[in-house]
GROMACS .gro file of C-alpha atoms in nm:
model
  248
    1MET     CA    1   4.042   1.007   1.441
    2GLY     CA    2   3.742   1.127   1.612
    3LYS     CA    3   3.422   1.278   1.457
    4THR     CA    4   3.135   1.496   1.606
    5SER     CA    5   2.784   1.361   1.574
    6LYS     CA    6   2.630   1.438   1.242
    7LEU     CA    7   2.287   1.644   1.240
    8CYS     CA    8   2.114   1.851   1.045
    9LEU     CA    9   1.952   1.990   1.334
   10ALA     CA   10   1.851   2.233   1.596
   11PHE     CA   11   1.515   2.329   1.728
   12LEU     CA   12   1.421   2.698   2.033
   13PRO     CA   13   1.113   2.761   2.192
   14ARG     CA   14   0.873   2.990   1.967
   15PRO     CA   15   0.657   3.219   2.188
   16GLY     CA   16   0.233   3.243   2.046
   17PHE     CA   17   0.293   2.850   1.918
   18GLY     CA   18   0.152   2.704   2.166
   19ALA     CA   19   0.244   2.585   2.496
   20GLY     CA   20   0.531   2.356   2.487
   21ALA     CA   21   0.553   2.437   2.095
   22LEU     CA   22   0.819   2.410   1.911
   23ARG     CA   23   0.999   2.567   1.577
   24LEU     CA   24   1.289   2.489   1.357
   25SER     CA   25   1.552   2.686   1.404
   26TYR     CA   26   1.793   2.697   1.074
   27ASN     CA   27   2.127   2.639   1.217
   28TRP     CA   28   2.302   2.362   1.027
   29MET     CA   29   2.631   2.216   1.325
   30LEU     CA   30   2.931   2.251   1.148
   31LEU     CA   31   3.127   1.881   1.068
   32GLN     CA   32   3.468   1.858   1.255
   33LYS     CA   33   3.717   1.595   1.267
   34ASN     CA   34   4.027   1.538   1.535
   35VAL     CA   35   4.346   1.558   1.364
   36GLY     CA   36   4.637   1.491   1.664
   37ALA     CA   37   4.577   1.764   1.917
   38GLN     CA   38   4.365   1.981   1.665
   39ILE     CA   39   4.043   2.029   1.540
   40THR     CA   40   3.981   2.137   1.181
   41ALA     CA   41   3.651   2.269   1.070
   42TYR     CA   42   3.567   2.203   0.736
   43THR     CA   43   3.356   2.488   0.474
   44TYR     CA   44   3.302   2.367   0.097
   45MET     CA   45   3.156   2.549  -0.172
   46THR     CA   46   2.958   2.278  -0.361
   47THR     CA   47   2.599   2.262  -0.299
   48GLY     CA   48   2.523   1.929  -0.086
   49LYS     CA   49   2.317   1.606  -0.223
   50LEU     CA   50   1.979   1.494  -0.111
   51TYR     CA   51   1.982   1.088  -0.039
   52ILE     CA   52   1.678   0.896   0.057
   53ILE     CA   53   1.726   0.561   0.204
   54SER     CA   54   1.426   0.331   0.294
   55ALA     CA   55   1.360  -0.036   0.413
   56PRO     CA   56   1.104  -0.200   0.593
   57SER     CA   57   1.162  -0.299   0.943
   58GLY     CA   58   1.398  -0.525   1.114
   59ALA     CA   59   1.601  -0.471   0.712
   60GLY     CA   60   1.906  -0.285   0.917
   61LYS     CA   61   1.846   0.024   0.814
   62THR     CA   62   1.926   0.237   1.110
   63SER     CA   63   2.271   0.033   1.161
   64LEU     CA   64   2.405   0.075   0.811
   65VAL     CA   65   2.355   0.451   0.822
   66ARG     CA   66   2.498   0.483   1.156
   67GLN     CA   67   2.800   0.337   1.025
   68LEU     CA   68   2.782   0.558   0.685
   69LEU     CA   69   2.787   0.850   0.851
   70ALA     CA   70   3.045   0.721   1.122
   71ASP     CA   71   3.316   0.676   0.791
   72THR     CA   72   3.236   0.945   0.551
   73ASP     CA   73   3.302   1.313   0.544
   74LYS     CA   74   3.084   1.583   0.474
   75LEU     CA   75   2.746   1.357   0.509
   76ALA     CA   76   2.480   1.445   0.819
   77VAL     CA   77   2.155   1.247   0.882
   78SER     CA   78   1.827   1.515   0.931
   79VAL     CA   79   1.675   1.422   1.257
   80SER     CA   80   1.290   1.377   1.180
   81HIS     CA   81   0.989   1.483   1.431
   82THR     CA   82   0.729   1.185   1.509
   83THR     CA   83   0.497   1.153   1.770
   84ARG     CA   84   0.582   0.807   1.879
   85ALA     CA   85   0.670   0.703   2.253
   86MET     CA   86   1.042   0.760   2.313
   87ARG     CA   87   1.178   0.403   2.401
   88ALA     CA   88   1.432   0.364   2.676
   89ALA     CA   89   1.779   0.377   2.444
   90GLU     CA   90   1.686   0.695   2.230
   91GLN     CA   91   1.768   1.008   2.321
   92ASN     CA   92   1.506   1.355   2.200
   93GLY     CA   93   1.682   1.517   1.932
   94VAL     CA   94   1.965   1.250   1.843
   95ASP     CA   95   1.734   0.976   1.734
   96TYR     CA   96   1.436   1.181   1.689
   97PHE     CA   97   1.231   1.473   1.762
   98PHE     CA   98   0.932   1.311   2.003
   99VAL     CA   99   0.641   1.610   1.990
  100SER     CA  100   0.315   1.567   2.063
  101VAL     CA  101   0.008   1.509   1.793
  102GLU     CA  102  -0.120   1.893   1.814
  103THR     CA  103   0.256   2.024   1.801
  104PHE     CA  104   0.308   1.809   1.490
  105ARG     CA  105   0.012   1.934   1.347
  106HIS     CA  106   0.075   2.266   1.417
  107MET     CA  107   0.393   2.212   1.199
  108ILE     CA  108   0.187   2.082   0.927
  109ALA     CA  109   0.012   2.346   0.887
  110GLU     CA  110   0.311   2.572   0.853
  111GLN     CA  111   0.449   2.341   0.607
  112ALA     CA  112   0.734   2.304   0.822
  113PHE     CA  113   0.813   1.972   0.677
  114LEU     CA  114   0.946   1.864   0.358
  115GLU     CA  115   0.803   1.517   0.397
  116HIS     CA  116   0.526   1.359   0.627
  117ALA     CA  117   0.349   1.076   0.678
  118GLN     CA  118   0.141   0.834   0.877
  119VAL     CA  119   0.366   0.511   0.962
  120TYR     CA  120   0.162   0.246   1.223
  121ASP     CA  121   0.011   0.443   1.469
  122ASN     CA  122   0.216   0.739   1.445
  123PHE     CA  123   0.364   1.079   1.269
  124TYR     CA  124   0.636   1.069   1.101
  125GLY     CA  125   0.836   1.454   0.929
  126THR     CA  126   1.144   1.613   0.812
  127ALA     CA  127   1.227   1.986   0.902
  128ARG     CA  128   1.219   2.160   0.556
  129GLN     CA  129   1.461   2.399   0.602
  130SER     CA  130   1.712   2.250   0.825
  131VAL     CA  131   1.786   2.019   0.553
  132GLU     CA  132   1.780   2.252   0.283
  133ALA     CA  133   2.042   2.478   0.545
  134CYS     CA  134   2.291   2.187   0.473
  135LEU     CA  135   2.302   2.116   0.152
  136ASN     CA  136   2.352   2.463   0.109
  137GLN     CA  137   2.644   2.483   0.283
  138GLY     CA  138   2.771   2.179   0.112
  139VAL     CA  139   2.709   1.904   0.320
  140ASP     CA  140   2.538   1.530   0.193
  141VAL     CA  141   2.188   1.492   0.369
  142VAL     CA  142   2.064   1.170   0.439
  143LEU     CA  143   1.663   1.097   0.484
  144GLU     CA  144   1.587   0.804   0.712
  145ILE     CA  145   1.242   0.796   0.546
  146ASP     CA  146   0.984   0.531   0.364
  147TRP     CA  147   0.854   0.513   0.045
  148GLN     CA  148   0.540   0.762   0.125
  149GLY     CA  149   0.767   1.062   0.251
  150ALA     CA  150   1.050   0.906  -0.025
  151GLN     CA  151   0.741   0.936  -0.299
  152GLN     CA  152   0.674   1.346  -0.154
  153VAL     CA  153   1.054   1.381  -0.120
  154ARG     CA  154   1.091   1.296  -0.472
  155ARG     CA  155   0.818   1.544  -0.628
  156MET     CA  156   0.955   1.836  -0.409
  157SER     CA  157   1.361   1.747  -0.515
  158PRO     CA  158   1.370   1.546  -0.796
  159ASN     CA  159   1.694   1.546  -0.809
  160ALA     CA  160   1.743   1.348  -0.494
  161ILE     CA  161   1.915   1.016  -0.479
  162SER     CA  162   1.697   0.732  -0.346
  163ILE     CA  163   1.798   0.394  -0.194
  164PHE     CA  164   1.625   0.074  -0.106
  165ILE     CA  165   1.755  -0.163   0.183
  166LEU     CA  166   1.597  -0.511   0.141
  167PRO     CA  167   1.693  -0.809   0.369
  168PRO     CA  168   1.830  -1.146   0.208
  169SER     CA  169   1.509  -1.340   0.285
  170ILE     CA  170   1.165  -1.275   0.450
  171ALA     CA  171   1.260  -1.585   0.697
  172ILE     CA  172   1.556  -1.370   0.804
  173LEU     CA  173   1.361  -1.071   0.795
  174ARG     CA  174   1.106  -1.184   1.072
  175GLU     CA  175   1.405  -1.358   1.260
  176ARG     CA  176   1.537  -1.021   1.244
  177LEU     CA  177   1.185  -0.882   1.398
  178GLN     CA  178   1.211  -1.226   1.678
  179ASN     CA  179   1.555  -1.073   1.819
  180ARG     CA  180   1.474  -0.717   1.886
  181GLY     CA  181   1.241  -0.802   2.158
  182GLN     CA  182   1.093  -0.500   2.131
  183ASP     CA  183   0.711  -0.644   2.009
  184ASN     CA  184   0.506  -0.906   2.087
  185GLU     CA  185   0.381  -1.172   1.784
  186GLU     CA  186   0.093  -0.956   1.661
  187VAL     CA  187   0.317  -0.634   1.662
  188ILE     CA  188   0.558  -0.888   1.434
  189ALA     CA  189   0.321  -0.994   1.184
  190ARG     CA  190   0.151  -0.672   1.115
  191ARG     CA  191   0.525  -0.527   1.060
  192MET     CA  192   0.582  -0.824   0.831
  193ARG     CA  193   0.273  -0.778   0.652
  194ASP     CA  194   0.340  -0.420   0.657
  195ALA     CA  195   0.709  -0.512   0.489
  196VAL     CA  196   0.568  -0.695   0.206
  197ALA     CA  197   0.407  -0.395   0.082
  198GLU     CA  198   0.646  -0.144   0.135
  199MET     CA  199   0.950  -0.396  -0.045
  200SER     CA  200   0.643  -0.330  -0.341
  201HIS     CA  201   0.762   0.026  -0.373
  202TYR     CA  202   1.120  -0.067  -0.480
  203ARG     CA  203   1.093  -0.006  -0.866
  204GLU     CA  204   1.104   0.385  -0.720
  205PHE     CA  205   1.430   0.392  -0.626
  206ASP     CA  206   1.761   0.441  -0.789
  207TYR     CA  207   1.965   0.153  -0.591
  208LEU     CA  208   1.927  -0.139  -0.450
  209VAL     CA  209   2.128  -0.284  -0.145
  210VAL     CA  210   2.034  -0.613   0.005
  211ASN     CA  211   2.156  -0.651   0.363
  212ASP     CA  212   2.300  -0.971   0.396
  213ASP     CA  213   2.602  -0.902   0.477
  214PHE     CA  214   2.701  -0.573   0.697
  215SER     CA  215   3.028  -0.497   0.563
  216ALA     CA  216   2.937  -0.558   0.171
  217ALA     CA  217   2.634  -0.372   0.246
  218LEU     CA  218   2.813  -0.086   0.428
  219ALA     CA  219   3.024  -0.126   0.108
  220GLN     CA  220   2.786  -0.045  -0.140
  221LEU     CA  221   2.613   0.209   0.040
  222LYS     CA  222   2.952   0.419   0.085
  223SER     CA  223   3.006   0.355  -0.328
  224ILE     CA  224   2.689   0.544  -0.387
  225ILE     CA  225   2.765   0.848  -0.181
  226THR     CA  226   3.157   0.797  -0.389
  227ALA     CA  227   3.058   0.767  -0.719
  228ASN     CA  228   2.792   1.034  -0.708
  229ARG     CA  229   3.065   1.282  -0.545
  230LEU     CA  230   3.291   1.224  -0.866
  231LEU     CA  231   3.004   1.335  -1.110
  232GLN     CA  232   3.142   1.562  -1.327
  233SER     CA  233   2.825   1.844  -1.211
  234ARG     CA  234   2.974   1.786  -0.883
  235GLN     CA  235   3.397   1.821  -0.934
  236GLN     CA  236   3.315   2.129  -1.161
  237GLN     CA  237   3.217   2.325  -0.862
  238HIS     CA  238   3.464   2.141  -0.621
  239LEU     CA  239   3.769   2.193  -0.865
  240SER     CA  240   3.702   2.516  -1.067
  241GLN     CA  241   4.018   2.618  -0.957
  242LEU     CA  242   4.192   2.354  -1.056
  243LEU     CA  243   4.023   2.410  -1.342
  244HIS     CA  244   4.025   2.747  -1.399
  245ASP     CA  245   4.458   2.660  -1.327
  246LEU     CA  246   4.485   2.403  -1.584
  247LEU     CA  247   4.304   2.537  -1.860
  248ASN     CA  248   4.473   2.940  -1.870
   0.00000   0.00000   0.00000
């Protein structure tokens, strides 16, 4: 069964914000599932859960999250903003919102970000209101952010669930970075140094997943999502009518 792209996003031009600037449109994309020839829209009254997924570069976070979204209903990813250049295979508004440094700074001034940080030589940020719109519609939201962003989100959303993905070894992490063919040795060396620094923050996260075997790591991520959806506090909302019928 096919599924639409699961993205918490939407942007519209804003007059008076500066040439080419953007502002958030607090709409969310209704997730749909194909059932035979029909398309059935799903809505839920329960509040969604915010998940933070972090990892050092090369740990396989992006691939795991992509498959997790494809396999899981009521789960969306927040598309971050960045000032870095768009890569050949990327799409604006799908992989990231690619904006200028000037636009990014304007958005910081307007407090439009749930979190933002400088990573290497570029800025990254997560739009606040688009995430909140998804959560209020009962959709769980994944933030793919680094440890700095995770700290900011925890301060504002202490109930967020955080997951850190680890590589099976330093040697394999370096091999993965080299096999991507995107960076020269100098950049890879810097990424390796930064990876060690980032992994030192693992104690700040609720869950640790080692991406040695992709299928096993994916299954562990799914189990975290499922377990949290079965919490009494969430099930009480989702099963309110059933509980009422059973007890009355």
